[in-house]
Short mmCIF file of N, CA and C in Angstrom, two decimals:
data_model
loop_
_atom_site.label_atom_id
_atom_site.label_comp_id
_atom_site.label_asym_id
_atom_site.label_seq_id
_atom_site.Cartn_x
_atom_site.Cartn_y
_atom_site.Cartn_z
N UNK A 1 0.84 -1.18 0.00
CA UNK A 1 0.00 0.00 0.00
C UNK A 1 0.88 1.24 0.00
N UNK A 2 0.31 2.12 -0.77
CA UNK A 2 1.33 3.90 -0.77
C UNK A 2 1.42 4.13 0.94
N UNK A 3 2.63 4.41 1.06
CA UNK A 3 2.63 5.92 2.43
C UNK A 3 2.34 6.52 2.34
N UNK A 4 1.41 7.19 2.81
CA UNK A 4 0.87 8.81 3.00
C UNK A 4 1.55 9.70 3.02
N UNK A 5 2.91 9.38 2.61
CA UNK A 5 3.65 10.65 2.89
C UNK A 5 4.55 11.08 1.88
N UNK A 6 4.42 9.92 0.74
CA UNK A 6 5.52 9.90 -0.28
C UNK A 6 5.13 10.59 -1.41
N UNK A 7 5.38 10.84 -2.52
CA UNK A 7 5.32 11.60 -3.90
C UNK A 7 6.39 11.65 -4.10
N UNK A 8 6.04 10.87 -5.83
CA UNK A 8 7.45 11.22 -7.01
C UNK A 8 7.19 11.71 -7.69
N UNK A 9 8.29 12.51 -8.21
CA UNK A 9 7.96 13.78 -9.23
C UNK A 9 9.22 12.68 -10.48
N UNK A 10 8.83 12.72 -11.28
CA UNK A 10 9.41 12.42 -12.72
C UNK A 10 9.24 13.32 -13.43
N UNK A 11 10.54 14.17 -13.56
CA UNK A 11 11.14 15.58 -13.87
C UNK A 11 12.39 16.12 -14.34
N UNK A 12 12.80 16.04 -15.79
CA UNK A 12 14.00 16.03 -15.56
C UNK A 12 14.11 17.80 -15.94
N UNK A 13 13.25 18.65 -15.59
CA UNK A 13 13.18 20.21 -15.60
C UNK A 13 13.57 20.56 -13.88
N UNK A 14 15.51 20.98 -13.56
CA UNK A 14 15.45 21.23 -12.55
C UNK A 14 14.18 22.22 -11.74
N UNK A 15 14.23 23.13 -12.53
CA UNK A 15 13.19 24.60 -12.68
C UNK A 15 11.77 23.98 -11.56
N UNK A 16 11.50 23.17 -12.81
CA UNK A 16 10.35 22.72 -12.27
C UNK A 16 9.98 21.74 -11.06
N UNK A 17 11.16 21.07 -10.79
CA UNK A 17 11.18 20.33 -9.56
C UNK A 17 10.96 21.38 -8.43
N UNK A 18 12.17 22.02 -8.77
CA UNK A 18 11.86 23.06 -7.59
C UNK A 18 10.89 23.83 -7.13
N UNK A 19 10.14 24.09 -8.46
CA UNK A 19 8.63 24.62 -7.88
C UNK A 19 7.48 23.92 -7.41
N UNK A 20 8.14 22.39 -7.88
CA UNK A 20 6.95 21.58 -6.87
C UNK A 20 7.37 21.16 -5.54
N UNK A 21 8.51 21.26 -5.57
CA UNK A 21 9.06 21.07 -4.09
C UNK A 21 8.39 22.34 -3.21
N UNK A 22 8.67 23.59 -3.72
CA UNK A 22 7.79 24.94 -3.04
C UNK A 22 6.56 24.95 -2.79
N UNK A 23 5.81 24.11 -4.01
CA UNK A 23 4.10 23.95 -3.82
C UNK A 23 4.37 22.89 -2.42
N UNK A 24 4.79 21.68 -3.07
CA UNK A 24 4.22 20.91 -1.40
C UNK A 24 5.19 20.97 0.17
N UNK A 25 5.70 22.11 0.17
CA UNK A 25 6.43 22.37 1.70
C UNK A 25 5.57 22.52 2.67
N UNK A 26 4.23 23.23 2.67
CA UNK A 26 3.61 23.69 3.16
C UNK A 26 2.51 22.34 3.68
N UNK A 27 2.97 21.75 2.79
CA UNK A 27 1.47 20.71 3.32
C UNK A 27 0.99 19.94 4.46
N UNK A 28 0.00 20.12 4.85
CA UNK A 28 -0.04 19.24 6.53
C UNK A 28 -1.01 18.43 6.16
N UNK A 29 -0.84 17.06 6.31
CA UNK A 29 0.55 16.51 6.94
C UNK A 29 1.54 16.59 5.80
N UNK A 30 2.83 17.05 6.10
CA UNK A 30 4.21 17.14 5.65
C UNK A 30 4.45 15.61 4.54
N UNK A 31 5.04 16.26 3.33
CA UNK A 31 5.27 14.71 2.13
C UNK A 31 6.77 14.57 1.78
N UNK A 32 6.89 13.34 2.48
CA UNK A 32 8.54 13.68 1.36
C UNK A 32 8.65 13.43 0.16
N UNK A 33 9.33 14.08 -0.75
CA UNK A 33 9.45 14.06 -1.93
C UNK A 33 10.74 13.48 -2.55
N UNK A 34 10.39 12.43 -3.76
CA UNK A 34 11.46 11.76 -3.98
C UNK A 34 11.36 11.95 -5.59
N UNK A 35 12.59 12.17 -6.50
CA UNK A 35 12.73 12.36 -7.80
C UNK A 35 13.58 11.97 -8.64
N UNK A 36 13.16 11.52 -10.02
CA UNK A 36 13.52 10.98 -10.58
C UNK A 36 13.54 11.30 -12.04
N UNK A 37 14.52 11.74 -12.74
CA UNK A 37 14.94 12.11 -13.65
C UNK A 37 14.45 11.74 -15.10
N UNK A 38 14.38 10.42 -15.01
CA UNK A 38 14.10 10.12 -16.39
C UNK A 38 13.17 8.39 -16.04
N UNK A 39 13.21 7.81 -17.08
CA UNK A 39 12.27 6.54 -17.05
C UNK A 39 12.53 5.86 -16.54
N UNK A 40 13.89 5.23 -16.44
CA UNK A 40 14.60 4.76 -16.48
C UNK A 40 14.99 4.48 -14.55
N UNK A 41 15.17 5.90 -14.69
CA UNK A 41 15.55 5.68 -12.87
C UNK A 41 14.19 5.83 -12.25
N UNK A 42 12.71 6.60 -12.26
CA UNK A 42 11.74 6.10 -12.00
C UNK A 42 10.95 4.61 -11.89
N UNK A 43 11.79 3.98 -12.98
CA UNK A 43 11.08 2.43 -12.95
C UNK A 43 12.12 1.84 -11.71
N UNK A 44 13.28 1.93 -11.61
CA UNK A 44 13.98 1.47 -10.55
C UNK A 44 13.73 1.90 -9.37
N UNK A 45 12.97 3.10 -9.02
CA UNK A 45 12.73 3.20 -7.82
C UNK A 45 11.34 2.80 -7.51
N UNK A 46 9.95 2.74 -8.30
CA UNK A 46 9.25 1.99 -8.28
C UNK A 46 8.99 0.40 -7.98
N UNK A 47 10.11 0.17 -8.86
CA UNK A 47 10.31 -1.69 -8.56
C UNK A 47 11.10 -1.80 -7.65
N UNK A 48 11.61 -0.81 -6.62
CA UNK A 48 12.32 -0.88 -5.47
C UNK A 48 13.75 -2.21 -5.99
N UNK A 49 14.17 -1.40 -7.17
CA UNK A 49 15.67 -2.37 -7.44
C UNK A 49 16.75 -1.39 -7.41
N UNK A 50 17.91 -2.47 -7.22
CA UNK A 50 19.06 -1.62 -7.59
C UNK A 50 19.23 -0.68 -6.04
N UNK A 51 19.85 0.57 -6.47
CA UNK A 51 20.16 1.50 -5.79
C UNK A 51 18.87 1.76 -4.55
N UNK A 52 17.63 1.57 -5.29
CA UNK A 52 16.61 1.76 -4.50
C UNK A 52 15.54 0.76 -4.10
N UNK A 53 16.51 -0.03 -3.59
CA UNK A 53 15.72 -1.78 -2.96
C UNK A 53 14.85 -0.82 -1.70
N UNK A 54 15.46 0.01 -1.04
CA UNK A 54 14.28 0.06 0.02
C UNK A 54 13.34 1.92 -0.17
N UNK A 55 13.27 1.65 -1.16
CA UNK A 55 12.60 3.07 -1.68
C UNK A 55 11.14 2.83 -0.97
N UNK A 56 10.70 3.86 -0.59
CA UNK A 56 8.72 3.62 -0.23
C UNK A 56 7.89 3.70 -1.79
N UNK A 57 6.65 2.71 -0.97
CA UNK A 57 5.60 3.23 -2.65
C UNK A 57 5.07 4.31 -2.41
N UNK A 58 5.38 5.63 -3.32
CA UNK A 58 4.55 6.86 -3.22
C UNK A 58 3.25 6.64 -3.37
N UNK A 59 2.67 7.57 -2.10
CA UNK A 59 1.15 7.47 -2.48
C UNK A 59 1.00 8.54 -4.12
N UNK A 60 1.79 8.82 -4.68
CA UNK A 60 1.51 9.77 -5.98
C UNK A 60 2.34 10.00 -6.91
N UNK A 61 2.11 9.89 -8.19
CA UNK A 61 3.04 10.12 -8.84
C UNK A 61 2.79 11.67 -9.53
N UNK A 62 4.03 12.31 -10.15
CA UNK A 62 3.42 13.47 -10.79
C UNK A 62 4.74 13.14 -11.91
N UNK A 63 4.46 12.61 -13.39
CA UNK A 63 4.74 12.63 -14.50
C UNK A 63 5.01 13.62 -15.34
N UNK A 64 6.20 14.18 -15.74
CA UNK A 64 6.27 14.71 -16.89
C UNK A 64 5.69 14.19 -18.44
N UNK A 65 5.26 14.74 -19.32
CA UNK A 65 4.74 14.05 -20.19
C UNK A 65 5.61 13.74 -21.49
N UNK A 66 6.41 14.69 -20.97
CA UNK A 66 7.76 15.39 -22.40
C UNK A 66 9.32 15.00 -21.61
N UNK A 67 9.08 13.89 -21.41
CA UNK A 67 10.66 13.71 -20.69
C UNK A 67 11.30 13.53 -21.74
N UNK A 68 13.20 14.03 -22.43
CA UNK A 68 13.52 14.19 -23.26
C UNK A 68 14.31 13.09 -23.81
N UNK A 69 14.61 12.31 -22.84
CA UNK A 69 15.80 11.35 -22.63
C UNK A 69 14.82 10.35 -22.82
N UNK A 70 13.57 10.03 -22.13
CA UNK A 70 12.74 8.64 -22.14
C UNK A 70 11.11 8.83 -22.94
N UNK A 71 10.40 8.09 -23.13
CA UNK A 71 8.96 7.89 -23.61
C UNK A 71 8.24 7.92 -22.37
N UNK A 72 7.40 9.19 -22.67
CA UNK A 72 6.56 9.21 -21.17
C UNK A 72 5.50 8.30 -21.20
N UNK A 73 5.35 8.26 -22.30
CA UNK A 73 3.77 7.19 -22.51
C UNK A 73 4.12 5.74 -22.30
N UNK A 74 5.08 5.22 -22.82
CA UNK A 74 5.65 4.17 -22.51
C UNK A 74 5.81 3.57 -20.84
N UNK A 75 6.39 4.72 -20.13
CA UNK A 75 6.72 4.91 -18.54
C UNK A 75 5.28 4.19 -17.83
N UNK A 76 3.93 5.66 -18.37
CA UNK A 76 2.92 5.14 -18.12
C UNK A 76 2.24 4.26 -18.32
N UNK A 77 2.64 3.74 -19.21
CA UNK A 77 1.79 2.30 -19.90
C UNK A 77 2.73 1.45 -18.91
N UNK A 78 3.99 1.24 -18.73
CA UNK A 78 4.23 0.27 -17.76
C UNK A 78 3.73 0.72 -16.32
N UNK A 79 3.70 1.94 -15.37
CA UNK A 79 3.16 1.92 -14.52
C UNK A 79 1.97 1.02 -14.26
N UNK A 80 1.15 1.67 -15.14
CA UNK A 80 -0.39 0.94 -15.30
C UNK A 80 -0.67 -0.38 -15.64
N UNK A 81 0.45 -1.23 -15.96
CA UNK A 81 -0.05 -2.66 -16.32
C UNK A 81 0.92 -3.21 -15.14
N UNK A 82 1.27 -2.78 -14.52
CA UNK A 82 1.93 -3.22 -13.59
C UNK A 82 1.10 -3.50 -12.17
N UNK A 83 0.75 -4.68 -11.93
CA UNK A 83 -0.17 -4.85 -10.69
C UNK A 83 -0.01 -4.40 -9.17
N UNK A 84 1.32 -4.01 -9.45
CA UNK A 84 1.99 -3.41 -7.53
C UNK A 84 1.69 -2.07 -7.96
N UNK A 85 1.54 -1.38 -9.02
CA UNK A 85 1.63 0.34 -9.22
C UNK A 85 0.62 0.79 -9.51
N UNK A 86 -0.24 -0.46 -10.04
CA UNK A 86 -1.84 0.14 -10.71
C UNK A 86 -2.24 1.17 -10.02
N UNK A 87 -2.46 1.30 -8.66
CA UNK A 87 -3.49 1.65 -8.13
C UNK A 87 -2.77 2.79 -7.62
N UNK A 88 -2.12 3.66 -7.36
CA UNK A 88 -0.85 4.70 -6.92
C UNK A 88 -1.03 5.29 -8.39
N UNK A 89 -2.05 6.92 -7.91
CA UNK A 89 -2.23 7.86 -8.62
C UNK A 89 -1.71 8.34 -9.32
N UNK A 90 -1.60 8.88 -10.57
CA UNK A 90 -0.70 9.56 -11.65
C UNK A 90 -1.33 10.37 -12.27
N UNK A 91 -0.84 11.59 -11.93
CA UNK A 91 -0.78 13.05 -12.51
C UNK A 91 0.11 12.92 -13.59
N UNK A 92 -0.64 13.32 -15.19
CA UNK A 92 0.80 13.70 -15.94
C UNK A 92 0.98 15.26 -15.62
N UNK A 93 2.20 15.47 -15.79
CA UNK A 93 2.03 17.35 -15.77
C UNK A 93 3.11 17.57 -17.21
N UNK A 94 2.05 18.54 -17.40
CA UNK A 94 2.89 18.67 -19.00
C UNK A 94 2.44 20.58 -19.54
N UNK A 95 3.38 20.67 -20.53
CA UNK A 95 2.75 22.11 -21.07
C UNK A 95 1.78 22.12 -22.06
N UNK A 96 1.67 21.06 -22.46
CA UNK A 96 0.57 20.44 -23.91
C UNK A 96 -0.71 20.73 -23.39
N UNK A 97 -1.68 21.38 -24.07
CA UNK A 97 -2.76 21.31 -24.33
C UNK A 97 -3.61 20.53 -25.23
N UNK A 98 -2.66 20.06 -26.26
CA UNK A 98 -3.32 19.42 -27.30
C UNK A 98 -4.37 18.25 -27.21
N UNK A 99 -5.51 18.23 -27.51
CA UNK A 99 -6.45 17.25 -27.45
C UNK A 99 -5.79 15.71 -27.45
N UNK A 100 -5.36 15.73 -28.50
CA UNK A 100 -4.43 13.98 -28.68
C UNK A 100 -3.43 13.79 -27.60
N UNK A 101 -2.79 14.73 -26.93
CA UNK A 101 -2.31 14.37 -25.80
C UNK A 101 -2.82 13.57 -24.32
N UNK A 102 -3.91 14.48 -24.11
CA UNK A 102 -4.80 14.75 -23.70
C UNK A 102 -5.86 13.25 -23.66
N UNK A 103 -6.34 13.18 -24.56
CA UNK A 103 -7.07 11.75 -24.91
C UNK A 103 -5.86 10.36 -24.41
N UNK A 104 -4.44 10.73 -25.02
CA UNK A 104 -3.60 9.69 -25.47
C UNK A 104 -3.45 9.43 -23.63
N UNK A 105 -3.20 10.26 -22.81
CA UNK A 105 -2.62 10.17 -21.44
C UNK A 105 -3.78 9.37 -20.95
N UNK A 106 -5.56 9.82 -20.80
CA UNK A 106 -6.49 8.98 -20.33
C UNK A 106 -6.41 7.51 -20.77
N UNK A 107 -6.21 7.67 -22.20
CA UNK A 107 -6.19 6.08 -22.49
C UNK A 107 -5.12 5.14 -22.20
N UNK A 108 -3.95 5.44 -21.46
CA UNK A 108 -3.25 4.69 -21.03
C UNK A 108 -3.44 5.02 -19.26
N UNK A 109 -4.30 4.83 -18.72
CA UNK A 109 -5.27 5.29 -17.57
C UNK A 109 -4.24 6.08 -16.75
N UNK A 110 -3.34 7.47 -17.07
CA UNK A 110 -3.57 8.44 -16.10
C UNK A 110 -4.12 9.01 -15.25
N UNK A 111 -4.15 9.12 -13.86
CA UNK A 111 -5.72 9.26 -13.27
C UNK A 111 -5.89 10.82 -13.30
N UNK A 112 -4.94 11.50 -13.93
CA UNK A 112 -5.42 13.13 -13.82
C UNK A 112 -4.74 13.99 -14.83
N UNK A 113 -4.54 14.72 -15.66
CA UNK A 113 -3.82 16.00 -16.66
C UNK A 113 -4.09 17.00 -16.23
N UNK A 114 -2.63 17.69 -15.53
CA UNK A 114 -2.82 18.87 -15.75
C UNK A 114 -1.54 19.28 -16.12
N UNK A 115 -2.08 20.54 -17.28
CA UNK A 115 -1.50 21.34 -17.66
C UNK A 115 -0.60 22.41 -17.20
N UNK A 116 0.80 22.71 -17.16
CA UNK A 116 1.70 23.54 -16.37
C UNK A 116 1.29 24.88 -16.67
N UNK A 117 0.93 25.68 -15.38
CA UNK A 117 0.49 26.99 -15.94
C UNK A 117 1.53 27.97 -16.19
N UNK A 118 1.82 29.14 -16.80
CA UNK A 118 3.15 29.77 -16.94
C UNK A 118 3.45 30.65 -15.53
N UNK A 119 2.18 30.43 -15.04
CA UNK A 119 2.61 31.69 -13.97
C UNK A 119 2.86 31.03 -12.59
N UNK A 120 3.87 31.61 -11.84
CA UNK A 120 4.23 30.89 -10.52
C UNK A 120 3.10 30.29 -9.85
N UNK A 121 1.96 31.51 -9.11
CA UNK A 121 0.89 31.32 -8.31
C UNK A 121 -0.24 30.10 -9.08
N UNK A 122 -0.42 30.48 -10.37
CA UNK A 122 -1.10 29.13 -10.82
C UNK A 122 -0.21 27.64 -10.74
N UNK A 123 0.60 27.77 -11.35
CA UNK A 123 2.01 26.04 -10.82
C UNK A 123 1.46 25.85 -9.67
N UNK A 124 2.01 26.36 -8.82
CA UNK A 124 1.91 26.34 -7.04
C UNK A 124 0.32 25.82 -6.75
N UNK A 125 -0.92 26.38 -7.53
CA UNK A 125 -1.94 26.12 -6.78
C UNK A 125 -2.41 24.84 -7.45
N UNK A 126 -2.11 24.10 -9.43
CA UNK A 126 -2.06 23.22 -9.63
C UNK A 126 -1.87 22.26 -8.68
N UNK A 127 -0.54 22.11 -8.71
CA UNK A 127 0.47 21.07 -7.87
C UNK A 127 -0.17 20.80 -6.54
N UNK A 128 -0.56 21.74 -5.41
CA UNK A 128 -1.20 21.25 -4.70
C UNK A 128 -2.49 20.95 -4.54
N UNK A 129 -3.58 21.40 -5.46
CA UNK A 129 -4.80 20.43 -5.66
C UNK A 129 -4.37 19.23 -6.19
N UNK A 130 -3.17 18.94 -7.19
CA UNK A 130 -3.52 17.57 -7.18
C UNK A 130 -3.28 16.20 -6.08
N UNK A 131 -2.58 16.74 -5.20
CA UNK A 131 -1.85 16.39 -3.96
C UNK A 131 -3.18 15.73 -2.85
N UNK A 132 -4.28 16.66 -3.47
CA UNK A 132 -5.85 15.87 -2.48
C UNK A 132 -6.15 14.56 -2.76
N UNK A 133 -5.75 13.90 -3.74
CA UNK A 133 -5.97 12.63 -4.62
C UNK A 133 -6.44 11.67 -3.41
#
């Protein structure tokens, strides 16, 4: 079962890590946040291998959709067919608006899209509504 306390951000935008680290400081109860760069090292800390045999299951994930180095859809399609991860929420967060994105993320069952807003105070208030999951 997730800890209540965990969230991974799959991010390889320092920028943007950091502003979700700022959105959830504040949160009570308090989350630690754990991150992961690309697909690659997200699936290893998920499958708790390697470097990260004793990683926790985040109660949340928050997905980039445009990771540059890996296939985000791919990432998610293994999250989701994966029977230990199914159920451990996934936010993609992306700058895309595009409908086919959009459609493409639900159908590989994302449980939420949202869109990165340009402005600090909108990021910040995104990021932590999706955190109610």
């Amino acid at each position: 079962m997730p800890s209540e306390r965990n969230i991974l951000i799959i991010e390889d935008n320092p920028g943007d890590v950091r502003l979700m680290r700022e959105a959830l400081r504040d949160l009570k109860p308090g989350v630690e946040i754990h991150v992961a760069s690309d697909g690659e090292e997200a699936l290893l800390f998920l499958q708790q291998a390697g470097k990260y045999s004793n990683a926790p299951r985040p109660r949340l994930i928050f997905l980039d959709f445009n990771l540059p180095k890996s296939d985000s859809r791919e990432l998610l399609r293994q999250i989701k067919n994966d029977e230990r991860l199914r159920l451990i929420p996934l936010a993609v967060l992306t700058s895309s608006d595009a409908d086919k994105d959009v459609r493409e993320a639900y159908e590989l069952h994302a449980n939420c899209y949202l869109r990165k807003p340009v402005d600090l105070d909108g990021f910040i208030g995104t990021i932590r509504e999706a955190t109610r999951f």
